[in-house]
């Protein structure tokens, strides 16, 4: 039971804090000298829901300097607070959302609480991995929006040690295949400041648990992690220099102009070992020449993208043509979405007939050059309706070609 690893802590609180909480509603994690690995090994029945049911009644300290509460009334002697939202999705019912509040004397001190909750949800989710239809768990870390952004404590995104080599079998066309089940968290950061250590944990871990990462209006310093070598030793003691690519498959970046430039100049997606296959850019600024250069260079260099979505405040005809042209030779891109960041009424952004025709012709040329594209969307009020039939015909041909290719690969295996 969860209470087996908790002990009363009310009397240890400062006197001016004790009055806020009932005496029997304050606990501290009784981990002693045990690591999280040992703690969870000793308490195999511990689940996230068990912990949540307890913490909603009061407050659980992980260390004297950081606590977890189900209420926004966090200990008043903790000056820093960050919200952590867990979203559990299933195919059989609506999403289940759990919100917890982590407090600490400062950002750094909250790391034990953040990492305890991450480990707890990983352990709990892994236990029903084979018996439920659960999808990835969504985890959102959010601070109140401030300028500058508040720092985030360090994160441990490695999987539980007992699950490092866990695999499972799935059926595909009558055949069995094995794949790793480590990456099971969709991780989102809102209004936070992240540094190089965070980026390394997310993008350079050998055993990351993150399948999708989203940064919403964050300040990020540390994109250039891929330029550095990680030195290791082989069994003979020889020093090896190894590049580690990005582990998540999906990246969403909603940002200002300065943050987009830092991201582009970091060249994360230009690293030839990146695993990012799906990129969503939500650009909250008017693009200048340098931004256009960064956007085109990023798309041109990363040939691994399968899904690309760009939302923008404005894009002139020249930039539109440049984006379409740079995607002509992308070998894996199958889905392209272009839209406005702000959802204006159609007549606000309606183009004249000549410009609508020009943009639709750019799309047609893209589909003729890139036969991998099977889906493309752009604002309807910027389409030439007389050419849409040609666009749809090319998309159907590409889908048919892709289906035939997939069938051929399965037959020849």
Short mmCIF file of C-alpha atoms in Angstrom, two decimals:
data_model
loop_
_atom_site.label_atom_id
_atom_site.label_comp_id
_atom_site.label_asym_id
_atom_site.label_seq_id
_atom_site.Cartn_x
_atom_site.Cartn_y
_atom_site.Cartn_z
CA UNK A 1 0.00 0.00 0.00
CA UNK A 2 1.03 3.59 -0.65
CA UNK A 3 0.91 4.47 3.06
CA UNK A 4 3.61 1.88 3.71
CA UNK A 5 6.17 4.27 2.22
CA UNK A 6 4.85 7.42 3.91
CA UNK A 7 5.26 8.70 7.44
CA UNK A 8 3.76 11.65 9.26
CA UNK A 9 5.56 14.96 8.81
CA UNK A 10 3.21 17.61 10.18
CA UNK A 11 5.28 18.28 13.32
CA UNK A 12 8.37 18.95 11.20
CA UNK A 13 6.79 21.88 9.39
CA UNK A 14 7.49 25.46 10.48
CA UNK A 15 4.86 26.56 12.98
CA UNK A 16 3.39 29.16 10.64
CA UNK A 17 2.85 26.41 8.03
CA UNK A 18 1.38 23.78 10.38
CA UNK A 19 -1.89 25.68 10.76
CA UNK A 20 -2.59 25.36 7.04
CA UNK A 21 -2.81 21.56 7.06
CA UNK A 22 -4.55 18.95 9.19
CA UNK A 23 -2.14 16.98 11.34
CA UNK A 24 -2.97 13.65 9.68
CA UNK A 25 -2.77 15.02 6.11
CA UNK A 26 0.96 15.74 5.87
CA UNK A 27 3.44 12.99 5.00
CA UNK A 28 6.98 12.57 3.79
CA UNK A 29 8.21 9.85 1.48
CA UNK A 30 9.89 7.25 3.66
CA UNK A 31 12.58 6.31 1.15
CA UNK A 32 15.52 6.46 3.56
CA UNK A 33 18.71 5.74 1.65
CA UNK A 34 16.85 3.89 -1.09
CA UNK A 35 17.01 5.07 -4.68
CA UNK A 36 13.83 5.29 -6.73
CA UNK A 37 14.75 1.95 -8.30
CA UNK A 38 14.98 0.28 -4.89
CA UNK A 39 11.88 2.06 -3.63
CA UNK A 40 9.71 0.84 -6.49
CA UNK A 41 11.25 -2.63 -6.34
CA UNK A 42 10.21 -2.87 -2.67
CA UNK A 43 6.71 -1.58 -3.39
CA UNK A 44 5.64 -3.38 -6.52
CA UNK A 45 1.95 -2.75 -5.85
CA UNK A 46 2.43 1.03 -5.81
CA UNK A 47 0.33 2.72 -8.51
CA UNK A 48 -0.15 6.28 -9.66
CA UNK A 49 -3.86 6.20 -8.75
CA UNK A 50 -3.04 5.04 -5.21
CA UNK A 51 -0.68 7.96 -4.75
CA UNK A 52 -3.11 10.42 -6.33
CA UNK A 53 -5.91 9.38 -3.97
CA UNK A 54 -3.64 10.11 -0.99
CA UNK A 55 -2.12 13.37 -2.18
CA UNK A 56 -5.52 14.89 -3.01
CA UNK A 57 -6.29 14.68 0.71
CA UNK A 58 -3.19 16.56 1.82
CA UNK A 59 0.45 17.04 0.92
CA UNK A 60 3.36 14.62 0.46
CA UNK A 61 6.92 15.84 0.92
CA UNK A 62 9.50 14.02 -1.18
CA UNK A 63 12.29 15.87 0.62
CA UNK A 64 12.00 18.66 3.20
CA UNK A 65 12.54 21.16 0.37
CA UNK A 66 9.89 19.93 -2.06
CA UNK A 67 6.34 18.61 -1.83
CA UNK A 68 3.46 17.34 -3.97
CA UNK A 69 -0.12 18.43 -3.40
CA UNK A 70 -3.45 17.85 -5.09
CA UNK A 71 -4.50 21.32 -4.02
CA UNK A 72 -3.16 24.68 -5.11
CA UNK A 73 -2.65 25.45 -1.40
CA UNK A 74 0.99 24.41 -1.39
CA UNK A 75 3.25 24.89 1.66
CA UNK A 76 3.72 28.64 2.06
CA UNK A 77 7.44 28.37 2.86
CA UNK A 78 8.00 26.98 -0.64
CA UNK A 79 8.46 29.92 -2.98
CA UNK A 80 8.42 28.02 -6.28
CA UNK A 81 5.45 26.12 -7.75
CA UNK A 82 5.01 24.15 -10.96
CA UNK A 83 1.91 22.30 -12.14
CA UNK A 84 2.14 18.77 -13.50
CA UNK A 85 -0.81 17.42 -15.50
CA UNK A 86 -1.13 13.75 -16.43
CA UNK A 87 -3.47 12.74 -19.24
CA UNK A 88 -4.33 9.06 -19.62
CA UNK A 89 -5.95 8.18 -22.93
CA UNK A 90 -7.69 4.95 -23.84
CA UNK A 91 -9.64 3.72 -26.84
CA UNK A 92 -12.63 2.76 -24.72
CA UNK A 93 -13.37 5.89 -22.67
CA UNK A 94 -12.70 9.60 -22.38
CA UNK A 95 -9.32 10.95 -21.35
CA UNK A 96 -8.56 10.87 -17.63
CA UNK A 97 -6.80 14.00 -16.36
CA UNK A 98 -4.89 14.28 -13.09
CA UNK A 99 -3.37 17.60 -11.95
CA UNK A 100 -0.77 17.83 -9.19
CA UNK A 101 1.07 20.84 -7.81
CA UNK A 102 4.77 20.58 -7.04
CA UNK A 103 6.34 23.15 -4.74
CA UNK A 104 9.86 23.80 -3.56
CA UNK A 105 12.15 26.35 -2.00
CA UNK A 106 13.43 26.97 -5.55
CA UNK A 107 13.28 25.36 -9.01
CA UNK A 108 16.27 23.10 -8.41
CA UNK A 109 14.79 21.62 -5.24
CA UNK A 110 11.69 20.34 -7.07
CA UNK A 111 13.65 17.78 -9.12
CA UNK A 112 13.06 14.88 -6.66
CA UNK A 113 9.29 15.46 -6.83
CA UNK A 114 9.23 15.80 -10.62
CA UNK A 115 11.31 12.67 -11.12
CA UNK A 116 9.36 10.67 -8.53
CA UNK A 117 6.10 11.38 -10.37
CA UNK A 118 7.64 10.61 -13.76
CA UNK A 119 8.96 7.30 -12.47
CA UNK A 120 5.66 6.50 -10.74
CA UNK A 121 3.60 7.03 -13.88
CA UNK A 122 6.09 5.00 -15.92
CA UNK A 123 6.00 2.12 -13.47
CA UNK A 124 2.20 2.17 -13.24
CA UNK A 125 1.72 2.37 -16.99
CA UNK A 126 4.14 -0.48 -17.65
CA UNK A 127 2.23 -2.84 -15.38
CA UNK A 128 -0.83 -2.84 -17.62
CA UNK A 129 1.12 -2.47 -20.87
CA UNK A 130 -0.02 -5.85 -22.11
CA UNK A 131 -3.54 -5.93 -20.71
CA UNK A 132 -5.02 -2.52 -21.50
CA UNK A 133 -5.42 -0.47 -24.61
CA UNK A 134 -3.71 2.57 -23.12
CA UNK A 135 -1.87 4.87 -25.45
CA UNK A 136 0.97 7.18 -24.49
CA UNK A 137 0.60 9.10 -21.26
CA UNK A 138 0.53 12.86 -21.71
CA UNK A 139 2.56 14.86 -19.19
CA UNK A 140 2.37 18.66 -19.10
CA UNK A 141 4.72 20.78 -16.97
CA UNK A 142 3.59 24.37 -16.63
CA UNK A 143 4.52 27.48 -14.69
CA UNK A 144 2.67 30.77 -14.52
CA UNK A 145 3.80 32.81 -17.58
CA UNK A 146 6.44 35.30 -16.48
CA UNK A 147 9.18 37.27 -18.22
CA UNK A 148 11.80 35.93 -18.01
CA UNK A 149 10.44 32.41 -17.80
CA UNK A 150 10.89 30.43 -14.59
CA UNK A 151 13.53 27.73 -14.62
CA UNK A 152 12.70 24.02 -14.66
CA UNK A 153 14.34 21.57 -12.29
CA UNK A 154 16.47 18.76 -13.73
CA UNK A 155 14.66 15.75 -15.20
CA UNK A 156 15.50 12.06 -15.26
CA UNK A 157 13.88 10.58 -18.37
CA UNK A 158 15.54 7.18 -18.27
CA UNK A 159 13.19 4.18 -18.09
CA UNK A 160 12.94 1.93 -15.03
CA UNK A 161 16.01 -0.30 -14.92
CA UNK A 162 13.93 -3.45 -14.88
CA UNK A 163 12.35 -2.46 -18.19
CA UNK A 164 15.38 -1.42 -20.20
CA UNK A 165 15.22 -4.46 -22.44
CA UNK A 166 11.47 -4.98 -22.35
CA UNK A 167 9.93 -5.96 -25.67
CA UNK A 168 6.56 -7.21 -26.74
CA UNK A 169 5.14 -8.97 -29.75
CA UNK A 170 2.55 -7.53 -32.07
CA UNK A 171 0.78 -9.03 -35.03
CA UNK A 172 1.31 -7.51 -38.46
CA UNK A 173 -0.10 -9.26 -41.52
CA UNK A 174 0.02 -12.57 -39.73
CA UNK A 175 3.63 -12.17 -38.66
CA UNK A 176 5.09 -11.36 -35.27
CA UNK A 177 7.41 -8.46 -34.69
CA UNK A 178 9.18 -7.17 -31.60
CA UNK A 179 9.71 -3.56 -30.74
CA UNK A 180 10.83 -1.54 -27.76
CA UNK A 181 8.17 -0.22 -25.40
CA UNK A 182 10.33 2.43 -23.72
CA UNK A 183 8.96 5.57 -25.38
CA UNK A 184 5.55 6.09 -23.86
CA UNK A 185 5.35 9.70 -22.72
CA UNK A 186 4.12 12.69 -24.67
CA UNK A 187 5.90 15.50 -22.83
CA UNK A 188 4.88 19.15 -23.02
CA UNK A 189 6.51 22.22 -21.46
CA UNK A 190 4.62 25.50 -21.07
CA UNK A 191 6.05 28.89 -20.10
CA UNK A 192 9.31 27.44 -18.76
CA UNK A 193 13.03 28.09 -19.18
CA UNK A 194 14.99 25.01 -20.23
CA UNK A 195 18.76 24.62 -20.49
CA UNK A 196 21.29 22.36 -22.17
CA UNK A 197 20.88 19.60 -19.57
CA UNK A 198 17.15 19.39 -20.30
CA UNK A 199 17.77 19.18 -24.05
CA UNK A 200 20.36 16.45 -23.53
CA UNK A 201 17.94 14.48 -21.37
CA UNK A 202 15.18 14.75 -23.98
CA UNK A 203 17.13 14.42 -27.22
CA UNK A 204 20.36 12.60 -26.40
CA UNK A 205 19.41 9.87 -23.95
CA UNK A 206 20.20 6.31 -24.95
CA UNK A 207 16.99 5.13 -23.34
CA UNK A 208 14.62 8.08 -23.44
CA UNK A 209 10.97 7.48 -22.56
CA UNK A 210 9.76 10.45 -24.62
CA UNK A 211 7.96 9.74 -27.88
CA UNK A 212 6.67 13.27 -28.46
CA UNK A 213 7.86 16.60 -27.06
CA UNK A 214 6.17 19.99 -27.25
CA UNK A 215 7.53 23.39 -26.23
CA UNK A 216 4.86 26.08 -25.83
CA UNK A 217 6.18 29.62 -25.39
CA UNK A 218 9.32 28.46 -23.59
CA UNK A 219 12.83 29.89 -23.42
CA UNK A 220 15.33 27.23 -24.48
CA UNK A 221 19.12 27.41 -24.34
CA UNK A 222 20.82 24.23 -25.42
CA UNK A 223 19.69 23.27 -28.92
CA UNK A 224 23.28 22.73 -30.10
CA UNK A 225 23.70 19.49 -28.19
CA UNK A 226 24.19 17.36 -31.30
CA UNK A 227 27.50 19.03 -32.15
CA UNK A 228 29.21 17.52 -29.14
CA UNK A 229 30.64 14.02 -28.96
CA UNK A 230 29.80 11.59 -26.19
CA UNK A 231 32.87 9.59 -25.27
CA UNK A 232 32.49 6.00 -24.19
CA UNK A 233 34.71 3.00 -23.63
CA UNK A 234 34.40 -0.34 -25.36
CA UNK A 235 35.11 -3.62 -23.46
CA UNK A 236 38.82 -3.27 -24.31
CA UNK A 237 39.03 0.15 -22.71
CA UNK A 238 39.33 2.06 -25.98
CA UNK A 239 37.75 5.50 -25.98
CA UNK A 240 34.93 5.73 -28.50
CA UNK A 241 33.36 8.91 -29.81
CA UNK A 242 29.66 8.47 -30.45
CA UNK A 243 26.95 10.83 -31.68
CA UNK A 244 23.54 10.28 -30.11
CA UNK A 245 20.57 11.36 -32.14
CA UNK A 246 17.25 12.73 -30.97
CA UNK A 247 15.04 10.09 -29.38
CA UNK A 248 11.51 11.53 -29.74
CA UNK A 249 9.73 10.92 -33.04
CA UNK A 250 7.56 14.03 -32.88
CA UNK A 251 8.49 17.65 -32.09
CA UNK A 252 6.09 20.57 -31.68
CA UNK A 253 7.46 24.09 -31.24
CA UNK A 254 5.18 27.05 -30.53
CA UNK A 255 7.43 30.07 -30.20
CA UNK A 256 8.38 33.68 -30.69
CA UNK A 257 10.85 34.95 -33.28
CA UNK A 258 13.88 34.89 -30.99
CA UNK A 259 13.19 31.32 -29.88
CA UNK A 260 12.67 30.13 -33.45
CA UNK A 261 16.03 31.57 -34.43
CA UNK A 262 17.74 29.80 -31.53
CA UNK A 263 16.09 26.55 -32.56
CA UNK A 264 17.10 26.93 -36.22
CA UNK A 265 20.66 27.96 -35.41
CA UNK A 266 20.96 24.96 -33.07
CA UNK A 267 20.49 22.74 -36.17
CA UNK A 268 18.99 19.87 -34.20
CA UNK A 269 17.03 18.65 -37.23
CA UNK A 270 20.05 18.91 -39.50
CA UNK A 271 21.82 16.19 -37.55
CA UNK A 272 21.87 13.12 -39.78
CA UNK A 273 21.02 10.80 -36.87
CA UNK A 274 17.91 12.64 -35.74
CA UNK A 275 14.85 10.49 -35.13
CA UNK A 276 12.35 13.34 -35.53
CA UNK A 277 9.81 12.23 -38.13
CA UNK A 278 7.01 14.68 -37.40
CA UNK A 279 7.55 18.44 -37.02
CA UNK A 280 4.94 21.04 -36.07
CA UNK A 281 5.97 24.71 -36.10
CA UNK A 282 3.59 27.33 -34.68
CA UNK A 283 5.22 30.68 -35.43
CA UNK A 284 3.84 33.66 -33.50
CA UNK A 285 5.63 36.38 -35.47
CA UNK A 286 5.97 37.97 -38.89
CA UNK A 287 8.83 36.27 -40.69
CA UNK A 288 11.76 38.43 -41.78
CA UNK A 289 14.41 37.46 -44.33
CA UNK A 290 16.57 35.72 -41.72
CA UNK A 291 13.61 33.70 -40.47
CA UNK A 292 12.75 32.62 -44.01
CA UNK A 293 16.37 31.57 -44.54
CA UNK A 294 16.30 29.54 -41.31
CA UNK A 295 13.00 27.88 -42.25
CA UNK A 296 14.13 26.90 -45.76
CA UNK A 297 17.52 25.66 -44.52
CA UNK A 298 15.91 23.55 -41.80
CA UNK A 299 13.51 21.91 -44.25
CA UNK A 300 16.15 21.43 -46.92
CA UNK A 301 18.67 19.72 -44.66
CA UNK A 302 16.34 17.37 -42.78
CA UNK A 303 15.40 14.59 -45.19
CA UNK A 304 13.83 12.34 -42.55
CA UNK A 305 10.54 14.18 -42.06
CA UNK A 306 7.36 12.25 -42.78
CA UNK A 307 4.86 14.79 -41.45
CA UNK A 308 5.30 18.58 -41.58
CA UNK A 309 2.94 21.23 -40.24
CA UNK A 310 3.66 24.97 -40.32
CA UNK A 311 1.37 27.60 -38.82
CA UNK A 312 2.31 31.21 -39.57
CA UNK A 313 1.00 34.74 -39.13
CA UNK A 314 1.70 35.56 -42.77
CA UNK A 315 3.52 34.03 -45.72
CA UNK A 316 4.00 35.95 -48.98
CA UNK A 317 3.97 34.30 -52.41
CA UNK A 318 7.75 34.11 -52.65
CA UNK A 319 8.10 32.32 -49.31
CA UNK A 320 5.19 30.03 -50.21
CA UNK A 321 6.91 29.05 -53.44
CA UNK A 322 10.20 28.54 -51.59
CA UNK A 323 8.64 26.19 -49.03
CA UNK A 324 6.97 24.13 -51.76
CA UNK A 325 10.15 23.98 -53.84
CA UNK A 326 12.42 22.88 -50.98
CA UNK A 327 10.10 19.90 -50.39
CA UNK A 328 10.28 18.64 -54.00
CA UNK A 329 12.92 16.03 -53.23
CA UNK A 330 12.00 15.01 -49.68
CA UNK A 331 12.15 11.20 -49.84
CA UNK A 332 9.82 10.42 -46.91
CA UNK A 333 7.40 13.34 -46.58
CA UNK A 334 3.83 12.03 -46.86
CA UNK A 335 1.80 14.74 -45.11
CA UNK A 336 2.03 18.55 -45.38
CA UNK A 337 -0.17 21.06 -43.57
CA UNK A 338 0.07 24.84 -43.95
CA UNK A 339 -2.23 27.10 -41.93
CA UNK A 340 -2.48 30.41 -40.14
CA UNK A 341 -1.45 30.61 -36.50
CA UNK A 342 -4.50 32.74 -35.83
CA UNK A 343 -7.77 31.33 -37.17
CA UNK A 344 -8.96 34.40 -39.05
CA UNK A 345 -12.24 34.48 -40.94
CA UNK A 346 -11.86 33.40 -44.54
CA UNK A 347 -12.50 36.81 -46.06
CA UNK A 348 -9.76 38.40 -43.94
CA UNK A 349 -7.00 36.45 -45.67
CA UNK A 350 -8.68 35.85 -49.03
CA UNK A 351 -6.29 36.25 -51.97
CA UNK A 352 -7.24 37.53 -55.41
CA UNK A 353 -7.80 34.97 -58.16
CA UNK A 354 -4.31 35.34 -59.64
CA UNK A 355 -2.55 34.71 -56.32
CA UNK A 356 -4.83 31.76 -55.52
CA UNK A 357 -3.95 30.24 -58.88
CA UNK A 358 -0.22 30.84 -58.33
CA UNK A 359 -0.24 29.11 -54.94
CA UNK A 360 -2.27 26.18 -56.21
CA UNK A 361 0.15 25.75 -59.12
CA UNK A 362 3.02 25.64 -56.61
CA UNK A 363 1.21 22.81 -54.83
CA UNK A 364 0.60 20.98 -58.12
CA UNK A 365 4.27 21.23 -59.02
CA UNK A 366 5.18 19.89 -55.58
CA UNK A 367 2.90 16.88 -56.05
CA UNK A 368 4.36 16.18 -59.48
CA UNK A 369 7.91 16.29 -58.14
CA UNK A 370 7.34 14.57 -54.80
CA UNK A 371 5.31 11.41 -55.32
CA UNK A 372 5.51 10.45 -51.66
CA UNK A 373 3.01 13.12 -50.59
CA UNK A 374 -0.37 11.59 -49.82
CA UNK A 375 -2.00 14.43 -47.90
CA UNK A 376 -1.73 18.19 -48.24
CA UNK A 377 -3.81 20.91 -46.61
CA UNK A 378 -3.68 24.69 -46.93
CA UNK A 379 -6.27 27.47 -46.39
CA UNK A 380 -9.28 26.82 -48.59
CA UNK A 381 -9.76 30.52 -49.34
CA UNK A 382 -6.28 30.51 -50.92
CA UNK A 383 -7.04 27.66 -53.32
CA UNK A 384 -7.96 27.89 -56.99
CA UNK A 385 -11.05 25.70 -57.23
CA UNK A 386 -10.51 25.10 -60.95
CA UNK A 387 -7.25 23.25 -60.16
CA UNK A 388 -8.33 21.31 -57.06
CA UNK A 389 -9.45 18.33 -59.15
CA UNK A 390 -5.87 18.01 -60.44
CA UNK A 391 -4.53 18.19 -56.88
CA UNK A 392 -6.91 15.45 -55.73
CA UNK A 393 -6.02 13.27 -58.72
CA UNK A 394 -2.30 13.45 -57.96
CA UNK A 395 -2.91 12.68 -54.29
CA UNK A 396 -4.94 9.59 -55.21
CA UNK A 397 -2.17 8.43 -57.54
CA UNK A 398 0.42 8.89 -54.79
CA UNK A 399 -1.70 6.98 -52.27
CA UNK A 400 -2.18 4.13 -54.72
CA UNK A 401 1.53 4.02 -55.47
CA UNK A 402 2.37 3.94 -51.74
CA UNK A 403 -0.12 1.11 -51.11
CA UNK A 404 1.32 -0.96 -53.95
CA UNK A 405 4.85 -0.36 -52.68
CA UNK A 406 3.90 -1.45 -49.15
CA UNK A 407 2.23 -4.59 -50.45
CA UNK A 408 5.29 -5.44 -52.55
CA UNK A 409 7.60 -5.04 -49.54
CA UNK A 410 5.45 -7.36 -47.43
CA UNK A 411 5.38 -10.03 -50.16
CA UNK A 412 9.15 -9.96 -50.67
CA UNK A 413 10.04 -10.20 -46.97
#
